Structures are given as C-alpha cells and as structure tokens.
mmCIF file of C-alpha atoms and ligand atoms in Angstrom:
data_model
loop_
_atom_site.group_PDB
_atom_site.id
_atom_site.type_symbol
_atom_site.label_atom_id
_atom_site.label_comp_id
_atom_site.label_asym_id
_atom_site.label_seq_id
_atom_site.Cartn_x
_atom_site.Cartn_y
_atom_site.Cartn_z
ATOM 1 C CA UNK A 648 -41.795 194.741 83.080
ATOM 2 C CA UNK A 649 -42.027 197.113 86.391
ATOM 3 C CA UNK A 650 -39.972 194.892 88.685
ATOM 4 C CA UNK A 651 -41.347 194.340 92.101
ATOM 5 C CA UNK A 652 -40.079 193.869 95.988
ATOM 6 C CA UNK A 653 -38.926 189.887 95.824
ATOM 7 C CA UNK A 654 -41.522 187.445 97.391
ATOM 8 C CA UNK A 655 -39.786 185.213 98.940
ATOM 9 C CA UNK A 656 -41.845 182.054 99.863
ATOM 10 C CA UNK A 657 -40.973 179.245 102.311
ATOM 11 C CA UNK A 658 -42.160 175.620 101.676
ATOM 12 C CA UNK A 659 -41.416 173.762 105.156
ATOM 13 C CA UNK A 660 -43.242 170.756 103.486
ATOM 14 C CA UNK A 661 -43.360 167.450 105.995
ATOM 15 C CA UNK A 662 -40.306 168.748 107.524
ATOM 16 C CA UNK A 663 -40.798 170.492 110.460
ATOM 17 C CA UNK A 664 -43.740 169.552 113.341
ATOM 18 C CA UNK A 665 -45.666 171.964 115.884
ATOM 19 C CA UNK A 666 -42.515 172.906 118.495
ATOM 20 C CA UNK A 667 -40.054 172.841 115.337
ATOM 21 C CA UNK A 668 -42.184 175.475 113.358
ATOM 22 C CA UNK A 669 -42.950 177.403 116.196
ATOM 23 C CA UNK A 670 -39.383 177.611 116.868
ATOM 24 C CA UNK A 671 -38.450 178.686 113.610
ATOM 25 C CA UNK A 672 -40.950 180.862 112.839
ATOM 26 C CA UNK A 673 -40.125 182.766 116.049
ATOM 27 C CA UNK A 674 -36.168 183.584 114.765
ATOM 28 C CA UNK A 675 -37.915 184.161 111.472
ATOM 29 C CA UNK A 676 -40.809 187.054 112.544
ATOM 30 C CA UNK A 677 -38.315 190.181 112.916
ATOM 31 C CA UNK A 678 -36.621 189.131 109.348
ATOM 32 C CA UNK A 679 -39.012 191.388 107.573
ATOM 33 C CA UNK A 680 -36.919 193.618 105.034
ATOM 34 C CA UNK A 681 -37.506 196.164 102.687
ATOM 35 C CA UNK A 682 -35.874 194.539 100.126
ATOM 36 C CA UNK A 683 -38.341 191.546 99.796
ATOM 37 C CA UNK A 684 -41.798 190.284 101.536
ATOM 38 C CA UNK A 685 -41.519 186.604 103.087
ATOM 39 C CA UNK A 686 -44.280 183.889 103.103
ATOM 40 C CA UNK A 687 -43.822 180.843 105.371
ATOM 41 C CA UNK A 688 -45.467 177.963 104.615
ATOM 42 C CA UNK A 689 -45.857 175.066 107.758
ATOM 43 C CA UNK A 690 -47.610 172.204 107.590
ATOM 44 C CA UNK A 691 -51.660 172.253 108.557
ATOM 45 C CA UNK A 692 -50.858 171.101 112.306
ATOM 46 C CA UNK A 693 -48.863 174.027 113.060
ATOM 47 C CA UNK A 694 -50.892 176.709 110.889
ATOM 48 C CA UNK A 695 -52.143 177.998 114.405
ATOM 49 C CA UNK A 696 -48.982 177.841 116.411
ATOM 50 C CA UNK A 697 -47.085 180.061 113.523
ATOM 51 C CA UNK A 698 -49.910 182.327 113.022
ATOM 52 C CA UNK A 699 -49.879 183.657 116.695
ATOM 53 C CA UNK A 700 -46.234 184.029 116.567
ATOM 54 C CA UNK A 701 -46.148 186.190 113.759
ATOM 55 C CA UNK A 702 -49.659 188.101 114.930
ATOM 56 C CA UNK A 703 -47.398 191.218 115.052
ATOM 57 C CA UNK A 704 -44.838 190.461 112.603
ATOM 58 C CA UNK A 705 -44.610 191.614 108.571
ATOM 59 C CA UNK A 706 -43.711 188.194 107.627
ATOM 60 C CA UNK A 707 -47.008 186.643 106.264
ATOM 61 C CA UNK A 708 -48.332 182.693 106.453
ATOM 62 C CA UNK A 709 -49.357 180.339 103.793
ATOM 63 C CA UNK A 710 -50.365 176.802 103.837
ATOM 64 C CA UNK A 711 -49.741 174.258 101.533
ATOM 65 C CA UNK A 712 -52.916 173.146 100.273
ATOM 66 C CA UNK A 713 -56.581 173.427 100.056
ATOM 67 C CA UNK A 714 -59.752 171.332 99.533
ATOM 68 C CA UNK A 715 -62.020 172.661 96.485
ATOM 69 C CA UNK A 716 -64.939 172.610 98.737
ATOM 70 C CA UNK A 717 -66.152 174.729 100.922
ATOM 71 C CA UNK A 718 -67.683 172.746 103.793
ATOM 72 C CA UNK A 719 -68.851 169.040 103.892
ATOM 73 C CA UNK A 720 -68.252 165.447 104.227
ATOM 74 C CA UNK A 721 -64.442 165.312 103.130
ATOM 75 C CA UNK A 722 -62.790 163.397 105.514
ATOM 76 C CA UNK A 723 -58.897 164.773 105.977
ATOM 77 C CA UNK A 724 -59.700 167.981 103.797
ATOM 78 C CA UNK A 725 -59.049 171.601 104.834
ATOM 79 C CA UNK A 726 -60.796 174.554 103.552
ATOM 80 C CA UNK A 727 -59.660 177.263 102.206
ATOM 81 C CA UNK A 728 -62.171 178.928 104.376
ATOM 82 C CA UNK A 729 -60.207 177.309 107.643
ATOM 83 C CA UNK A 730 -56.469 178.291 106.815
ATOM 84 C CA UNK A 731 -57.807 181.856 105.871
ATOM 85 C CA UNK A 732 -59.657 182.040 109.540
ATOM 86 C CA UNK A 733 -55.991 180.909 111.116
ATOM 87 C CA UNK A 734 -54.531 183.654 109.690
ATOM 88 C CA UNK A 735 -53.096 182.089 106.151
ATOM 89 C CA UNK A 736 -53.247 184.824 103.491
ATOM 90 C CA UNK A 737 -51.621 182.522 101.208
ATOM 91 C CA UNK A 738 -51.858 178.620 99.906
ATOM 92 C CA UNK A 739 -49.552 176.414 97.576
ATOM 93 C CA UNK A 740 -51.594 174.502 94.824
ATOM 94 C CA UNK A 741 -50.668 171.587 92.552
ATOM 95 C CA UNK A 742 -47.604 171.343 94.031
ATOM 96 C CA UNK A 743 -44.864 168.548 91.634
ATOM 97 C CA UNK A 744 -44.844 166.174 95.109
ATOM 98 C CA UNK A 745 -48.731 166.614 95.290
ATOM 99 C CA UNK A 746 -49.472 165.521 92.010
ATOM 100 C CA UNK A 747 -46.688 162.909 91.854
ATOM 101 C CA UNK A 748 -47.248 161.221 95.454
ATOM 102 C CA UNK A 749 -51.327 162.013 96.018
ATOM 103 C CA UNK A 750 -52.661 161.649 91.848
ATOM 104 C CA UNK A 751 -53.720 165.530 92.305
ATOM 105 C CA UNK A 752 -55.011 166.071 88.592
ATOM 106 C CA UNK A 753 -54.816 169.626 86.632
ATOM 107 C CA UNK A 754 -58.572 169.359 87.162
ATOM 108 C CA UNK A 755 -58.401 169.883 90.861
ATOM 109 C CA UNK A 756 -55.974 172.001 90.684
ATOM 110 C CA UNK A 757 -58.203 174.512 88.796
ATOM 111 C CA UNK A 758 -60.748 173.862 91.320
ATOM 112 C CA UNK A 759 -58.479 174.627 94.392
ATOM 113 C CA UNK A 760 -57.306 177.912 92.316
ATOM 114 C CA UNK A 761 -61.037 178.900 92.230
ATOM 115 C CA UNK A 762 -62.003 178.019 95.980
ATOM 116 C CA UNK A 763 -58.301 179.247 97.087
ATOM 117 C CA UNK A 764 -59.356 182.841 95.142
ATOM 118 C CA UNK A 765 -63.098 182.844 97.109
ATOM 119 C CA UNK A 766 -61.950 182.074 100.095
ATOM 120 C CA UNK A 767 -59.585 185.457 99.816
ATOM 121 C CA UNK A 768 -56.169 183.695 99.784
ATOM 122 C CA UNK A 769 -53.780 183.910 97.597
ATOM 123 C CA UNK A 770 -52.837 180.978 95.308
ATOM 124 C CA UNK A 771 -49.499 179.925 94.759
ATOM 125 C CA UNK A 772 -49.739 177.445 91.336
ATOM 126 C CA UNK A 773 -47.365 175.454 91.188
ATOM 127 C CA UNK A 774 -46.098 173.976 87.131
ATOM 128 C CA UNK A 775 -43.160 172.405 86.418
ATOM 129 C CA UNK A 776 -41.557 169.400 83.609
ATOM 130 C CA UNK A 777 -39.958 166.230 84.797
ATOM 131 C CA UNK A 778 -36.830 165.358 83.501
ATOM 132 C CA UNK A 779 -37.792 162.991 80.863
ATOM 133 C CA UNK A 780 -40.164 166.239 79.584
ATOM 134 C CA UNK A 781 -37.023 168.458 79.785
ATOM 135 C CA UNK A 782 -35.009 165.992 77.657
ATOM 136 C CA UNK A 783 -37.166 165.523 75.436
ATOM 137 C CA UNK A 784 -37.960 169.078 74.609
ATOM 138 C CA UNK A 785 -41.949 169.360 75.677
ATOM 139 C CA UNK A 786 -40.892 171.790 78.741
ATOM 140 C CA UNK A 787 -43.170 174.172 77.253
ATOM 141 C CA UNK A 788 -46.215 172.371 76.414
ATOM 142 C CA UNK A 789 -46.066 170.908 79.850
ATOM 143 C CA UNK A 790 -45.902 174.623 81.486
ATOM 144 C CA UNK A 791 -48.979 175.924 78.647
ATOM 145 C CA UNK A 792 -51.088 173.348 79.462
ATOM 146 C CA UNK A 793 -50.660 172.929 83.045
ATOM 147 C CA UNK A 794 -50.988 176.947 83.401
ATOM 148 C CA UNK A 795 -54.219 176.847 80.663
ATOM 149 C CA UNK A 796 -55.985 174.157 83.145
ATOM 150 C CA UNK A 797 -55.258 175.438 85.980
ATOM 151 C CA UNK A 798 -56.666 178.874 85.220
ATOM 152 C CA UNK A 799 -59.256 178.172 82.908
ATOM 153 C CA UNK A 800 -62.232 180.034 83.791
ATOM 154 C CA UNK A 801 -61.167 181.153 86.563
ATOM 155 C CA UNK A 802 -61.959 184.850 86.854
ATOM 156 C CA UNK A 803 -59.420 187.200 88.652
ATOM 157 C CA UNK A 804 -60.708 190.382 90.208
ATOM 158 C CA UNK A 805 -58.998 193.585 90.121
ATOM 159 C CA UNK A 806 -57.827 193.450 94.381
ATOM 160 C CA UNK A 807 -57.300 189.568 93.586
ATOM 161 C CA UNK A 808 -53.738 187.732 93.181
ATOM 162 C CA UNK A 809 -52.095 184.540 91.809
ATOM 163 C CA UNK A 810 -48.370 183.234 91.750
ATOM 164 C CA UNK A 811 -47.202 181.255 89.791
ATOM 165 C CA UNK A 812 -43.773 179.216 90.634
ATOM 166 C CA UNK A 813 -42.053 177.767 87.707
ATOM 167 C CA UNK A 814 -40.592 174.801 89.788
ATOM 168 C CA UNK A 815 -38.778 172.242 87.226
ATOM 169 C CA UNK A 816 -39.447 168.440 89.101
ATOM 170 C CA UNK A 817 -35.731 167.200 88.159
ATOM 171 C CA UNK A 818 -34.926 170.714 90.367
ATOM 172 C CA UNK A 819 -36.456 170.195 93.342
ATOM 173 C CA UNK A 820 -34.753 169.405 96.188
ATOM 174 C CA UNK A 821 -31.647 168.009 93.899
ATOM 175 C CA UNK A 822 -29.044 170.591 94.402
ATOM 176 C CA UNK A 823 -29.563 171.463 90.769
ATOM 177 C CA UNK A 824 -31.217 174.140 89.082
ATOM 178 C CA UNK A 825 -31.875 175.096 85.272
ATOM 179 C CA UNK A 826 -29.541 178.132 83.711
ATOM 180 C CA UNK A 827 -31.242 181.207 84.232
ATOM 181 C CA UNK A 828 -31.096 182.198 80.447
ATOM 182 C CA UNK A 829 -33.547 179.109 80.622
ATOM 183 C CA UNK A 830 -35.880 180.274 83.767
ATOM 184 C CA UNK A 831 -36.028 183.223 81.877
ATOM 185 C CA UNK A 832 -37.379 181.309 78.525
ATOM 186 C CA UNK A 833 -39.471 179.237 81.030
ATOM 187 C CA UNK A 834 -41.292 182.406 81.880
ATOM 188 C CA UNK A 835 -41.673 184.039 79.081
ATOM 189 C CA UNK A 836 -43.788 180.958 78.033
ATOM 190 C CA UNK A 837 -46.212 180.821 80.992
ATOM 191 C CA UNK A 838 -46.289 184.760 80.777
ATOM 192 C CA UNK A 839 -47.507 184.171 77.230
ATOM 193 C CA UNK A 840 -49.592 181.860 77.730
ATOM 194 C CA UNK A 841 -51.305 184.022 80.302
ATOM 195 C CA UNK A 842 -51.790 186.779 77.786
ATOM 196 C CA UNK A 843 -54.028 184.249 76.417
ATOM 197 C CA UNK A 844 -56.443 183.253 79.608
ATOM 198 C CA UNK A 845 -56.627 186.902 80.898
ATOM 199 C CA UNK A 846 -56.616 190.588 79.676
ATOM 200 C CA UNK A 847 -53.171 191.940 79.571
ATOM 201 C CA UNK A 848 -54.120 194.417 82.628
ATOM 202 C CA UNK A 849 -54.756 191.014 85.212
ATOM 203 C CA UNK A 850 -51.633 189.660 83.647
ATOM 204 C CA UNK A 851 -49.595 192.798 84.405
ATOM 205 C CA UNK A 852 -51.158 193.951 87.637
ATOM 206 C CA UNK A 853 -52.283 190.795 89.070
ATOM 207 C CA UNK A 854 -49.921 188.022 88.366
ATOM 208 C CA UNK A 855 -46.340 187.406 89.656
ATOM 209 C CA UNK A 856 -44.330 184.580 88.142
ATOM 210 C CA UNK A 857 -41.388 183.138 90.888
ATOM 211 C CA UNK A 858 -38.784 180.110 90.541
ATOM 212 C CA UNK A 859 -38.578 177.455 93.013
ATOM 213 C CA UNK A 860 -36.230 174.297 92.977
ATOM 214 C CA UNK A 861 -32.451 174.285 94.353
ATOM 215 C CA UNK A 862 -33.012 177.949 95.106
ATOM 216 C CA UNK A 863 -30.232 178.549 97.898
ATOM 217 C CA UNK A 864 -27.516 181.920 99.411
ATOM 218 C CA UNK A 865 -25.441 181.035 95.991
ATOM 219 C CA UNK A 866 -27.823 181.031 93.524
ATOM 220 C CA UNK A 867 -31.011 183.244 94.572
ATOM 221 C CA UNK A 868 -29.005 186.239 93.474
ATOM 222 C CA UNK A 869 -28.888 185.252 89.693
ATOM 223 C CA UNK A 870 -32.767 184.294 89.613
ATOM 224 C CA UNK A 871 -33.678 187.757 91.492
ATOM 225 C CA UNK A 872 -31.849 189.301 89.051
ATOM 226 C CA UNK A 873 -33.776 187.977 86.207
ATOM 227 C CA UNK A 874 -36.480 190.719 84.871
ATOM 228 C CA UNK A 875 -39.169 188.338 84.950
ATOM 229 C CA UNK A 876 -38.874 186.462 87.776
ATOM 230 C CA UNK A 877 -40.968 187.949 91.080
ATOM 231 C CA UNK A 878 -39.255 185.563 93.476
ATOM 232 C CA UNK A 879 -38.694 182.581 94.592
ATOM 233 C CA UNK A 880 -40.038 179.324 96.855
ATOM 234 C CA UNK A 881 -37.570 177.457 98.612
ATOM 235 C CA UNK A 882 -37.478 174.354 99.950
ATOM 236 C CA UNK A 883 -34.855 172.652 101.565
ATOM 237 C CA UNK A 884 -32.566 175.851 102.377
ATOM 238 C CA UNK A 885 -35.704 176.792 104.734
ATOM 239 C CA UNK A 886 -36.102 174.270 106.585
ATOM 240 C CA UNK A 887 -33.295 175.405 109.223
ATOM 241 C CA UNK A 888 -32.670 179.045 110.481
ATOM 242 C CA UNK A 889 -28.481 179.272 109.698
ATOM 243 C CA UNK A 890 -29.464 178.218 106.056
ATOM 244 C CA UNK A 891 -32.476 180.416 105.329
ATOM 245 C CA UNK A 892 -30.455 183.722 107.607
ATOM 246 C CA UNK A 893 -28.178 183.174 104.865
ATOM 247 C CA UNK A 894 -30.262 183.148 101.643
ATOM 248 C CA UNK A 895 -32.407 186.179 103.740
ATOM 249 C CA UNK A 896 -28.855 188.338 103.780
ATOM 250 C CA UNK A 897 -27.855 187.039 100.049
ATOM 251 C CA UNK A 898 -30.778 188.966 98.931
ATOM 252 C CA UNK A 899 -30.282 192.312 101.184
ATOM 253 C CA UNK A 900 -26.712 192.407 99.695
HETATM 254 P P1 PGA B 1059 -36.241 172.729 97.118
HETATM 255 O O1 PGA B 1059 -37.858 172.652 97.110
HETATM 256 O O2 PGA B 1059 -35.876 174.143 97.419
HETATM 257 O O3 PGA B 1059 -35.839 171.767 98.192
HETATM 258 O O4 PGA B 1059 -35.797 172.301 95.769
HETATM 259 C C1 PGA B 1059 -38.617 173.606 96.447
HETATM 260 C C2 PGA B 1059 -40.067 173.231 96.522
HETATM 261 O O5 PGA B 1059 -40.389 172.042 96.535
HETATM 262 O O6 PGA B 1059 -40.943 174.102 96.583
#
C-alpha cells in the first residue's frame, strides 16, 4: 500500500468556544508541514471565526457533524451545504460520543455520508468497539457492520473522498490505546470489508483509513509508522497549543 503524507485531524469537540478557537487556530495556521496535512475541527459556533483565520493558511477546516438534509424544517440541524459555504472542506460522522450521548443510528450515519459526499465535503466515518465488544472478541463484526451501513449504497466518485478513523470507544479520551500490531489487524478488517462495498480502484485511490483515541507526542509515532494507517484524529492532546506543538514536531522528527 503506497503510503501517503499523514492527515492529521483535530477534534476540538465541546471544548473550546468562539475566542478560544480563534485563538488557537491562529498559533495553529503557519503549522502547515510537508510532512503531514492538518484538519481542525471547532465546534459549529466558531466554524466562521476559524475559517477567516486560516483564509490564507494550508491548514484546512472540518466540522463535526452534518444534518442528512439539505434544507428544511430541522430545528438545531446544520447542512452540509452551510459548513461547506463557511469554508469546511471536511465533516466528522457517527462519531462513538454521537451515537452514545445523541442515539445517532448506523442508519443516519449512512445518510450524513451521502449528503456529507453531495454537499462536496469530505466525510470523516467514524467506527469503533466498546470495551465489553473488545473483550468479548466481536471487535470485528462491530467495525464490518458499522463500515457496511455506513457506506452502503453510497456511490463514491472518482475526485470524491472518505476517511475512515478506527477510533476504539474504551480509547478515547482514556490515556489508553490498543497495540499497534492490533490497529493494524483493526484495519486490515475495515480495508477488507471495503473491498467488498466498492471496486478495489475507490478503495485504493479514494479511501484513507486513520486511528484516533489516546493518540498523543509519545505514541503518534508508532501508529504513523504502521503501513496502513493514513493518520490520525486527536482529541484531547488538541485541545491546547503546548500539547498539540508537541505531537505536530513528534511527527516532523
Ligand atoms: P482523544 O479523542 O484523543 O481524546 O482520545 C479522540 C476522538 O474522540 O476523536
């Protein structure tokens, strides 16, 4: 597998408000690299403060979710078509907290996928086994099926792009991470299972598979390093600048 410049994707989740991102993203929008590309992810509020702060910058902006629809009488939703008129050129879907804390279903998760790819973002799918999944060995028929109904029938044109982070729950935000020998395994399973939805060019050309959970400076090194693994989404070591600088110079070592 042709390995690829690291995408390195930050989730600021309900962390950080407008004159918090704004900050941040301003230290953050000269920390392009040629050694990986850098997605930040703010909260809806601040979408528009971020987006004119990194107007001239490489580092790109992604929200962290989407409505399936279009237009219409949603109270609280946001379209795809919104975040990609703010400047978002990327959007987190189905992500663990989502479907744990709001009931999001794999059903509207394939929906978002589908409006996410109209709209001209790019979706970042999020799968991922709980610890009581892990321990009792169904990690991967959690990760098939949540990747087969997420993308099922969802066509991906040639210029079009998904992500998908393996993100264990039990990981997340829990100073722990999995072995890499088994993030490795992990993808090898969703990357099968994609042979099986798509033809083997999309899967190749169109598809990048990234870890998220724990990621931090000490460990990103040994996921990066993994020949199947595109990058990585980070939580809590993004939420402040001395923590992310760090991971950010980990990976130009
Ligand atoms: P974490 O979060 O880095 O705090 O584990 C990752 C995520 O939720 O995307």
């Amino acid at each position: 597998m042709e390995k690829q410049k690291p995408l390195i994707i930050a989730n600021w989740k309900m962390k950080l408000g407008v004159p918090e991102s704004r900050d941040l993203a301003n230290k953050l929008k000269g920390k392009s690299s040629p050694n990986y590309n850098l997605v930040v992810c703010p909260s809806f509020v601040s979408l528009t403060e971020v987006a004119k702060v990194l107007k001239t910058s490489k580092v790109k902006l992604g929200a962290q979710d989407c409505f399936w629809e279009k237009q219409g009488s949603y109270t609280g939703e946001v379209s795809a078509t919104y975040l990609k008129e703010v400047g978002c050129d990327y959007v987190i879907i189905g992500h663990s907290e989502r479907r744990q804390y709001i009931g999001e279903t794999d059903t509207m998760v394939n929906k978002k996928i589908d409006m996410a790819l109209q709209s001209g973002l790019i979706p970042i799918l999020c799968v991922g086994e709980t610890f009581d999944q892990k321990v009792s060995g169904s990690r991967d028929t959690v990760l098939i099926n949540q990747v087969t109904r997420a993308l099922e029938s969802i066509n991906i044109a040639i210029d079009e792009k998904i992500i998908i982070a393996y993100e264990p729950v039990w990981a997340i935000g829990s100073g722990q991470s999995p072995d890499p020998v088994d993030i490795w395994n992990a993808h090898q399973v969703i990357r099968q299972s994609l042979f099986d939805i798509f033809p083997a060019t999309i899967v190749k050309n169109s598809i990048s598979i990234i870890y998220g959970g724990s990621v931090s400076a000490n460990n990103i090194a040994s996921f990066l390093n993994l020949d199947n693994t595109q990058g990585v989404l980070v939580g809590t070591a993004s939420f402040e600048y001395g923590t992310f600088e760090q991971l950010l110079r980990a990976v130009n070592k």
